[in-house]
PDB file of C-alpha atoms in Angstrom:
ATOM      1  CA  MET A 492     -16.886  60.633  33.417  1.00  0.00           C
ATOM      2  CA  TRP A 493     -16.103  60.982  29.695  1.00  0.00           C
ATOM      3  CA  PHE A 494     -14.043  57.761  29.908  1.00  0.00           C
ATOM      4  CA  LYS A 495     -17.043  55.820  31.257  1.00  0.00           C
ATOM      5  CA  LYS A 496     -19.473  57.260  28.715  1.00  0.00           C
ATOM      6  CA  LYS A 497     -17.153  56.309  25.873  1.00  0.00           C
ATOM      7  CA  HIS A 498     -17.051  52.673  26.975  1.00  0.00           C
ATOM      8  CA  ILE A 499     -20.770  52.557  27.608  1.00  0.00           C
ATOM      9  CA  ALA A 500     -21.344  53.777  24.026  1.00  0.00           C
ATOM     10  CA  LEU A 501     -19.071  51.023  22.680  1.00  0.00           C
ATOM     11  CA  ALA A 502     -20.874  48.270  24.619  1.00  0.00           C
ATOM     12  CA  PRO A 503     -23.811  47.887  22.172  1.00  0.00           C
ATOM     13  CA  VAL A 504     -21.390  47.779  19.204  1.00  0.00           C
ATOM     14  CA  LEU A 505     -19.253  45.140  20.900  1.00  0.00           C
ATOM     15  CA  THR A 506     -22.360  43.130  21.823  1.00  0.00           C
ATOM     16  CA  ALA A 507     -23.565  43.252  18.231  1.00  0.00           C
ATOM     17  CA  PHE A 508     -20.191  42.010  16.948  1.00  0.00           C
ATOM     18  CA  VAL A 509     -20.163  39.162  19.496  1.00  0.00           C
ATOM     19  CA  LEU A 510     -23.699  38.054  18.555  1.00  0.00           C
ATOM     20  CA  LEU A 511     -22.932  38.296  14.829  1.00  0.00           C
ATOM     21  CA  SER A 512     -19.717  36.271  15.287  1.00  0.00           C
ATOM     22  CA  MET A 513     -21.592  33.608  17.268  1.00  0.00           C
ATOM     23  CA  ARG A 514     -24.146  33.345  14.468  1.00  0.00           C
ATOM     24  CA  VAL A 515     -21.563  33.145  11.690  1.00  0.00           C
ATOM     25  CA  THR A 516     -19.473  30.532  13.546  1.00  0.00           C
ATOM     26  CA  GLU A 517     -22.524  28.506  14.653  1.00  0.00           C
ATOM     27  CA  PHE A 518     -21.446  28.954  18.266  1.00  0.00           C
ATOM     28  CA  ASP A 519     -23.759  26.724  20.313  1.00  0.00           C
ATOM     29  CA  LEU A 520     -22.891  25.425  23.784  1.00  0.00           C
ATOM     30  CA  ALA A 521     -25.733  22.919  23.485  1.00  0.00           C
ATOM     31  CA  LYS A 522     -23.507  20.841  21.227  1.00  0.00           C
ATOM     32  CA  PHE A 523     -21.548  19.802  24.329  1.00  0.00           C
ATOM     33  CA  ARG A 524     -24.465  17.540  25.303  1.00  0.00           C
ATOM     34  CA  ASP A 525     -22.656  14.782  23.394  1.00  0.00           C
ATOM     35  CA  PHE A 526     -19.525  15.228  25.499  1.00  0.00           C
ATOM     36  CA  GLY A 527     -19.808  11.615  26.618  1.00  0.00           C
ATOM     37  CA  ASN A 528     -18.780  10.538  23.122  1.00  0.00           C
ATOM     38  CA  MET A 529     -15.555  12.491  23.552  1.00  0.00           C
ATOM     39  CA  ILE A 530     -14.762  10.695  26.797  1.00  0.00           C
ATOM     40  CA  GLU A 531     -15.383   7.367  25.105  1.00  0.00           C
ATOM     41  CA  PHE A 532     -13.124   8.416  22.211  1.00  0.00           C
ATOM     42  CA  LEU A 533     -10.312   9.523  24.540  1.00  0.00           C
ATOM     43  CA  GLY A 534     -10.582   6.189  26.307  1.00  0.00           C
ATOM     44  CA  GLN A 535      -9.182   4.576  23.147  1.00  0.00           C
ATOM     45  CA  TRP A 536      -5.962   6.545  23.630  1.00  0.00           C
ATOM     46  CA  PHE A 537      -4.863   4.500  26.616  1.00  0.00           C
ATOM     47  CA  PRO A 538      -2.713   2.607  27.356  1.00  0.00           C
ATOM     48  CA  MET A 539      -0.153   4.434  25.232  1.00  0.00           C
ATOM     49  CA  ASP A 540       1.731   2.547  22.554  1.00  0.00           C
ATOM     50  CA  THR A 541       5.448   2.955  23.370  1.00  0.00           C
ATOM     51  CA  SER A 542       6.726   0.533  20.718  1.00  0.00           C
ATOM     52  CA  LYS A 543       7.682   3.403  18.404  1.00  0.00           C
ATOM     53  CA  LEU A 544       9.051   5.714  21.094  1.00  0.00           C
ATOM     54  CA  PRO A 545      12.599   5.937  19.633  1.00  0.00           C
ATOM     55  CA  LEU A 546      11.190   6.938  16.225  1.00  0.00           C
ATOM     56  CA  MET A 547       8.858   9.468  17.865  1.00  0.00           C
ATOM     57  CA  LEU A 548      11.758  11.049  19.747  1.00  0.00           C
ATOM     58  CA  GLU A 549      13.724  11.210  16.508  1.00  0.00           C
ATOM     59  CA  ASP A 550      10.789  12.994  14.838  1.00  0.00           C
ATOM     60  CA  ALA A 551      10.542  15.361  17.800  1.00  0.00           C
ATOM     61  CA  GLY A 552      14.223  16.222  17.346  1.00  0.00           C
ATOM     62  CA  GLU A 553      13.570  16.863  13.669  1.00  0.00           C
ATOM     63  CA  THR A 554      10.749  19.239  14.609  1.00  0.00           C
ATOM     64  CA  LEU A 555      13.063  21.160  16.959  1.00  0.00           C
ATOM     65  CA  ALA A 556      15.729  21.334  14.250  1.00  0.00           C
ATOM     66  CA  MET A 557      13.206  22.682  11.737  1.00  0.00           C
ATOM     67  CA  ALA A 558      12.006  25.358  14.148  1.00  0.00           C
ATOM     68  CA  PHE A 559      15.474  26.428  15.264  1.00  0.00           C
ATOM     69  CA  LEU A 560      17.068  26.503  11.801  1.00  0.00           C
ATOM     70  CA  GLY A 561      14.154  28.394  10.260  1.00  0.00           C
ATOM     71  CA  SER A 562      14.148  30.970  13.078  1.00  0.00           C
ATOM     72  CA  PHE A 563      17.937  31.374  13.154  1.00  0.00           C
ATOM     73  CA  LEU A 564      18.246  31.870   9.398  1.00  0.00           C
ATOM     74  CA  ALA A 565      15.382  34.356   9.573  1.00  0.00           C
ATOM     75  CA  LEU A 566      17.248  36.346  12.252  1.00  0.00           C
ATOM     76  CA  LEU A 567      20.425  36.448  10.140  1.00  0.00           C
ATOM     77  CA  ILE A 568      18.474  37.769   7.149  1.00  0.00           C
ATOM     78  CA  ALA A 569      16.131  40.086   9.057  1.00  0.00           C
ATOM     79  CA  LEU A 570      18.845  41.835  11.070  1.00  0.00           C
ATOM     80  CA  PRO A 571      20.490  43.733   8.170  1.00  0.00           C
ATOM     81  CA  ILE A 572      17.145  44.258   6.469  1.00  0.00           C
ATOM     82  CA  SER A 573      15.813  45.888   9.637  1.00  0.00           C
ATOM     83  CA  PHE A 574      18.386  48.680   9.392  1.00  0.00           C
ATOM     84  CA  LEU A 575      17.157  49.370   5.856  1.00  0.00           C
ATOM     85  CA  ALA A 576      13.537  49.325   7.026  1.00  0.00           C
ATOM     86  CA  ALA A 577      13.894  51.704   9.985  1.00  0.00           C
ATOM     87  CA  LYS A 578      13.183  55.412   9.502  1.00  0.00           C
ATOM     88  CA  ASN A 579      16.321  56.606  11.264  1.00  0.00           C
ATOM     89  CA  THR A 580      18.765  54.297   9.422  1.00  0.00           C
ATOM     90  CA  ALA A 581      17.178  53.583   6.031  1.00  0.00           C
ATOM     91  CA  PRO A 582      18.688  55.150   2.912  1.00  0.00           C
ATOM     92  CA  LYS A 583      16.333  57.339   0.920  1.00  0.00           C
ATOM     93  CA  GLY A 584      13.866  55.306  -1.116  1.00  0.00           C
ATOM     94  CA  PHE A 585      14.331  52.074   0.829  1.00  0.00           C
ATOM     95  CA  PHE A 586      12.086  52.644   3.826  1.00  0.00           C
ATOM     96  CA  TYR A 587       8.609  52.426   2.324  1.00  0.00           C
ATOM     97  CA  PHE A 588       9.552  49.686  -0.123  1.00  0.00           C
ATOM     98  CA  LEU A 589      11.049  47.440   2.548  1.00  0.00           C
ATOM     99  CA  ARG A 590       8.347  48.126   5.118  1.00  0.00           C
ATOM    100  CA  THR A 591       5.679  47.221   2.543  1.00  0.00           C
ATOM    101  CA  SER A 592       7.640  44.112   1.532  1.00  0.00           C
ATOM    102  CA  LEU A 593       7.952  42.965   5.152  1.00  0.00           C
ATOM    103  CA  SER A 594       4.223  43.501   5.676  1.00  0.00           C
ATOM    104  CA  PHE A 595       3.473  41.427   2.582  1.00  0.00           C
ATOM    105  CA  ILE A 596       5.779  38.577   3.688  1.00  0.00           C
ATOM    106  CA  ARG A 597       4.381  38.261   7.192  1.00  0.00           C
ATOM    107  CA  SER A 598       0.784  38.503   5.940  1.00  0.00           C
ATOM    108  CA  VAL A 599       1.175  35.088   4.266  1.00  0.00           C
ATOM    109  CA  PRO A 600       0.831  32.234   6.809  1.00  0.00           C
ATOM    110  CA  GLU A 601       3.578  29.642   6.990  1.00  0.00           C
ATOM    111  CA  ILE A 602       1.197  26.876   5.936  1.00  0.00           C
ATOM    112  CA  VAL A 603       0.428  28.687   2.665  1.00  0.00           C
ATOM    113  CA  ILE A 604       4.133  29.217   1.987  1.00  0.00           C
ATOM    114  CA  GLY A 605       4.717  25.572   2.911  1.00  0.00           C
ATOM    115  CA  LEU A 606       2.071  24.332   0.466  1.00  0.00           C
ATOM    116  CA  ILE A 607       3.662  26.332  -2.327  1.00  0.00           C
ATOM    117  CA  LEU A 608       7.157  25.099  -1.498  1.00  0.00           C
ATOM    118  CA  LEU A 609       6.063  21.489  -1.166  1.00  0.00           C
ATOM    119  CA  THR A 610       4.949  21.521  -4.802  1.00  0.00           C
ATOM    120  CA  MET A 611       8.381  22.851  -5.788  1.00  0.00           C
ATOM    121  CA  LEU A 612      10.726  21.037  -3.415  1.00  0.00           C
ATOM    122  CA  GLY A 613       8.764  17.903  -2.530  1.00  0.00           C
ATOM    123  CA  LEU A 614       7.832  16.465   0.845  1.00  0.00           C
ATOM    124  CA  GLY A 615      10.109  16.655   3.878  1.00  0.00           C
ATOM    125  CA  PRO A 616      11.449  19.099   6.448  1.00  0.00           C
ATOM    126  CA  PHE A 617      13.423  21.310   4.025  1.00  0.00           C
ATOM    127  CA  PRO A 618      10.372  23.142   2.604  1.00  0.00           C
ATOM    128  CA  ALA A 619       9.079  23.581   6.168  1.00  0.00           C
ATOM    129  CA  VAL A 620      12.359  25.215   7.235  1.00  0.00           C
ATOM    130  CA  ILE A 621      12.193  27.645   4.307  1.00  0.00           C
ATOM    131  CA  ALA A 622       8.530  28.438   5.025  1.00  0.00           C
ATOM    132  CA  ILE A 623       9.329  29.240   8.671  1.00  0.00           C
ATOM    133  CA  MET A 624      12.329  31.300   7.616  1.00  0.00           C
ATOM    134  CA  ILE A 625      10.413  33.374   5.061  1.00  0.00           C
ATOM    135  CA  HIS A 626       7.545  34.196   7.430  1.00  0.00           C
ATOM    136  CA  ASN A 627       9.879  35.013  10.318  1.00  0.00           C
ATOM    137  CA  VAL A 628      11.928  37.356   8.136  1.00  0.00           C
ATOM    138  CA  GLY A 629       8.784  39.466   7.799  1.00  0.00           C
ATOM    139  CA  VAL A 630       7.937  39.303  11.504  1.00  0.00           C
ATOM    140  CA  LEU A 631      11.451  39.816  12.903  1.00  0.00           C
ATOM    141  CA  GLY A 632      12.211  42.457  10.278  1.00  0.00           C
ATOM    142  CA  LYS A 633       9.311  44.581  11.487  1.00  0.00           C
ATOM    143  CA  LEU A 634       9.988  44.032  15.202  1.00  0.00           C
ATOM    144  CA  ILE A 635      13.709  44.765  14.982  1.00  0.00           C
ATOM    145  CA  SER A 636      13.181  47.818  12.771  1.00  0.00           C
ATOM    146  CA  GLU A 637      10.864  49.244  15.418  1.00  0.00           C
ATOM    147  CA  LEU A 638      13.539  48.632  18.058  1.00  0.00           C
ATOM    148  CA  ILE A 639      16.053  50.495  15.877  1.00  0.00           C
ATOM    149  CA  GLU A 640      13.689  53.443  15.528  1.00  0.00           C
ATOM    150  CA  ALA A 641      13.274  53.597  19.312  1.00  0.00           C
ATOM    151  CA  ALA A 642      17.025  53.470  20.024  1.00  0.00           C
ATOM    152  CA  ASP A 643      18.680  56.406  21.756  1.00  0.00           C
ATOM    153  CA  PRO A 644      20.199  58.685  19.049  1.00  0.00           C
ATOM    154  CA  GLY A 645      22.867  60.034  21.425  1.00  0.00           C
ATOM    155  CA  PRO A 646      25.486  57.292  20.866  1.00  0.00           C
ATOM    156  CA  GLN A 647      24.980  57.571  17.086  1.00  0.00           C
ATOM    157  CA  GLU A 648      25.586  61.306  17.134  1.00  0.00           C
ATOM    158  CA  ALA A 649      28.669  60.858  19.316  1.00  0.00           C
ATOM    159  CA  MET A 650      30.207  58.332  16.910  1.00  0.00           C
ATOM    160  CA  ARG A 651      29.440  60.530  13.911  1.00  0.00           C
ATOM    161  CA  ALA A 652      31.017  63.466  15.712  1.00  0.00           C
ATOM    162  CA  VAL A 653      34.328  61.622  16.024  1.00  0.00           C
ATOM    163  CA  GLY A 654      34.368  60.739  12.321  1.00  0.00           C
ATOM    164  CA  ALA A 655      32.716  57.317  12.180  1.00  0.00           C
ATOM    165  CA  LYS A 656      31.018  56.428   8.924  1.00  0.00           C
ATOM    166  CA  ARG A 657      27.216  56.315   8.796  1.00  0.00           C
ATOM    167  CA  TRP A 658      26.804  52.540   8.862  1.00  0.00           C
ATOM    168  CA  THR A 659      29.582  52.026  11.383  1.00  0.00           C
ATOM    169  CA  ALA A 660      27.826  54.470  13.712  1.00  0.00           C
ATOM    170  CA  HIS A 661      24.508  52.686  13.193  1.00  0.00           C
ATOM    171  CA  LEU A 662      25.970  49.251  13.834  1.00  0.00           C
ATOM    172  CA  PHE A 663      28.045  49.929  16.923  1.00  0.00           C
ATOM    173  CA  SER A 664      25.729  52.469  18.588  1.00  0.00           C
ATOM    174  CA  ILE A 665      22.324  50.880  17.962  1.00  0.00           C
ATOM    175  CA  LEU A 666      22.958  47.137  18.009  1.00  0.00           C
ATOM    176  CA  PRO A 667      24.307  47.006  21.610  1.00  0.00           C
ATOM    177  CA  GLN A 668      21.213  48.909  22.769  1.00  0.00           C
ATOM    178  CA  ILE A 669      18.664  46.650  21.105  1.00  0.00           C
ATOM    179  CA  TRP A 670      20.478  43.276  21.301  1.00  0.00           C
ATOM    180  CA  PRO A 671      18.728  42.008  24.467  1.00  0.00           C
ATOM    181  CA  ASN A 672      15.309  42.743  22.949  1.00  0.00           C
ATOM    182  CA  VAL A 673      16.406  41.188  19.640  1.00  0.00           C
ATOM    183  CA  LEU A 674      17.240  37.974  21.475  1.00  0.00           C
ATOM    184  CA  SER A 675      13.921  38.121  23.310  1.00  0.00           C
ATOM    185  CA  HIS A 676      12.050  38.396  20.007  1.00  0.00           C
ATOM    186  CA  PHE A 677      14.120  35.546  18.532  1.00  0.00           C
ATOM    187  CA  PHE A 678      13.370  33.194  21.415  1.00  0.00           C
ATOM    188  CA  TYR A 679       9.673  34.000  21.187  1.00  0.00           C
ATOM    189  CA  ARG A 680       9.609  33.351  17.446  1.00  0.00           C
ATOM    190  CA  PHE A 681      11.513  30.094  18.025  1.00  0.00           C
ATOM    191  CA  GLU A 682       8.780  28.959  20.427  1.00  0.00           C
ATOM    192  CA  VAL A 683       6.125  29.894  17.868  1.00  0.00           C
ATOM    193  CA  ALA A 684       8.077  28.095  15.136  1.00  0.00           C
ATOM    194  CA  ILE A 685       7.903  24.833  17.104  1.00  0.00           C
ATOM    195  CA  ARG A 686       4.106  24.974  16.990  1.00  0.00           C
ATOM    196  CA  THR A 687       4.241  25.994  13.332  1.00  0.00           C
ATOM    197  CA  SER A 688       6.479  22.997  12.552  1.00  0.00           C
ATOM    198  CA  LEU A 689       3.777  20.715  13.952  1.00  0.00           C
ATOM    199  CA  VAL A 690       1.169  22.214  11.617  1.00  0.00           C
ATOM    200  CA  LEU A 691       3.530  22.018   8.635  1.00  0.00           C
ATOM    201  CA  GLY A 692       3.963  18.357   9.452  1.00  0.00           C
ATOM    202  CA  PHE A 693       0.259  17.845   8.693  1.00  0.00           C
ATOM    203  CA  ILE A 694       0.909  18.795   5.061  1.00  0.00           C
ATOM    204  CA  GLY A 695       3.987  16.602   4.655  1.00  0.00           C
ATOM    205  CA  GLY A 696       6.642  18.793   6.264  1.00  0.00           C
ATOM    206  CA  GLY A 697       8.099  15.982   8.378  1.00  0.00           C
ATOM    207  CA  GLY A 698       8.747  15.891  12.095  1.00  0.00           C
ATOM    208  CA  ILE A 699       6.459  14.670  14.833  1.00  0.00           C
ATOM    209  CA  GLY A 700       3.601  16.727  13.385  1.00  0.00           C
ATOM    210  CA  GLN A 701       3.521  14.466  10.339  1.00  0.00           C
ATOM    211  CA  ARG A 702       3.713  11.359  12.543  1.00  0.00           C
ATOM    212  CA  LEU A 703       0.809  12.647  14.648  1.00  0.00           C
ATOM    213  CA  PHE A 704      -1.265  13.245  11.524  1.00  0.00           C
ATOM    214  CA  ASN A 705      -0.473   9.799  10.102  1.00  0.00           C
ATOM    215  CA  ASP A 706      -1.232   8.012  13.396  1.00  0.00           C
ATOM    216  CA  PHE A 707      -4.524   9.870  13.722  1.00  0.00           C
ATOM    217  CA  LYS A 708      -5.490   9.171  10.115  1.00  0.00           C
ATOM    218  CA  THR A 709      -4.800   5.430  10.552  1.00  0.00           C
ATOM    219  CA  PHE A 710      -6.766   5.294  13.842  1.00  0.00           C
ATOM    220  CA  GLN A 711      -3.706   4.406  15.942  1.00  0.00           C
ATOM    221  CA  TYR A 712      -5.028   6.348  18.905  1.00  0.00           C
ATOM    222  CA  SER A 713      -2.711   4.763  21.476  1.00  0.00           C
ATOM    223  CA  ALA A 714       0.208   6.082  19.411  1.00  0.00           C
ATOM    224  CA  VAL A 715      -1.525   9.455  19.060  1.00  0.00           C
ATOM    225  CA  ALA A 716      -1.637   9.747  22.846  1.00  0.00           C
ATOM    226  CA  LEU A 717       2.150   9.326  23.100  1.00  0.00           C
ATOM    227  CA  ASP A 718       2.683  11.762  20.194  1.00  0.00           C
ATOM    228  CA  VAL A 719       0.638  14.393  22.021  1.00  0.00           C
ATOM    229  CA  LEU A 720       2.460  13.745  25.314  1.00  0.00           C
ATOM    230  CA  ILE A 721       5.877  14.126  23.636  1.00  0.00           C
ATOM    231  CA  ILE A 722       4.756  17.364  21.970  1.00  0.00           C
ATOM    232  CA  MET A 723       3.511  18.765  25.282  1.00  0.00           C
ATOM    233  CA  ILE A 724       6.745  17.871  27.096  1.00  0.00           C
ATOM    234  CA  MET A 725       8.851  19.265  24.252  1.00  0.00           C
ATOM    235  CA  VAL A 726       7.009  22.596  24.158  1.00  0.00           C
ATOM    236  CA  ILE A 727       7.096  22.982  27.951  1.00  0.00           C
ATOM    237  CA  LEU A 728      10.829  22.171  28.170  1.00  0.00           C
ATOM    238  CA  ILE A 729      11.682  24.602  25.356  1.00  0.00           C
ATOM    239  CA  ASP A 730       9.575  27.266  27.027  1.00  0.00           C
ATOM    240  CA  PHE A 731      11.488  26.859  30.300  1.00  0.00           C
ATOM    241  CA  LEU A 732      14.847  26.687  28.492  1.00  0.00           C
ATOM    242  CA  THR A 733      14.269  29.849  26.437  1.00  0.00           C
ATOM    243  CA  SER A 734      12.978  31.674  29.524  1.00  0.00           C
ATOM    244  CA  TYR A 735      16.113  30.667  31.433  1.00  0.00           C
ATOM    245  CA  ILE A 736      18.422  31.801  28.630  1.00  0.00           C
ATOM    246  CA  ARG A 737      16.437  35.024  28.196  1.00  0.00           C
ATOM    247  CA  ASN A 738      16.754  35.832  31.899  1.00  0.00           C
ATOM    248  CA  ARG A 739      20.501  35.103  31.937  1.00  0.00           C
ATOM    249  CA  VAL A 740      21.225  37.133  28.818  1.00  0.00           C
ATOM    250  CA  ILE A 741      18.766  39.981  29.332  1.00  0.00           C
TER     251      ILE A 741
END
């Protein structure tokens, strides 16, 4: 009974927040009355322009490379940092500093980091890779440190009891326990990084995201249609591939 009363009391507050959000965002379903214009606009997308298909596929490969390299480098950096940011493995004085630093890093979106790096490093995929890496260090660092904190302390105590050094015990007793979940987090962040690479392409980060932005800006809608189709196929295939690898490994 108490459970139901609690939710009933929250209903007016939730309703107020929804109405306020609709007002602030100018949420109005009546605006869909001009949906016919959208259909007419989408009609300009077909037939697709396949004349630049090889270049589009090359850009799609560049996007995948950006996402994978940024995520992989982030994992290599975040893994040792995670041990310093976990309560049960961090040396004194490191825990709060590193946890705060990781929170700060992941609070900055990749596109903001990308804009800063583009002014320093110029246009191209390299700044995008670094932006993805920096943000994912913050995300993976937090996720992996929480896995370390939840690890079974028994194997650690057993290794310490037979004379293993502190960090040796941490490495060989904790890492085998959390490795499947670490890989799961990595694959998920890789999938997210693909979408992030597309957005970074809009600001000059290269890849098929930049091609999509340029085609849209120059009104080449038949090319835009093929760009979108390639992106959809790429994301779906990577999703199936990472799911397959995750199931085989985990």
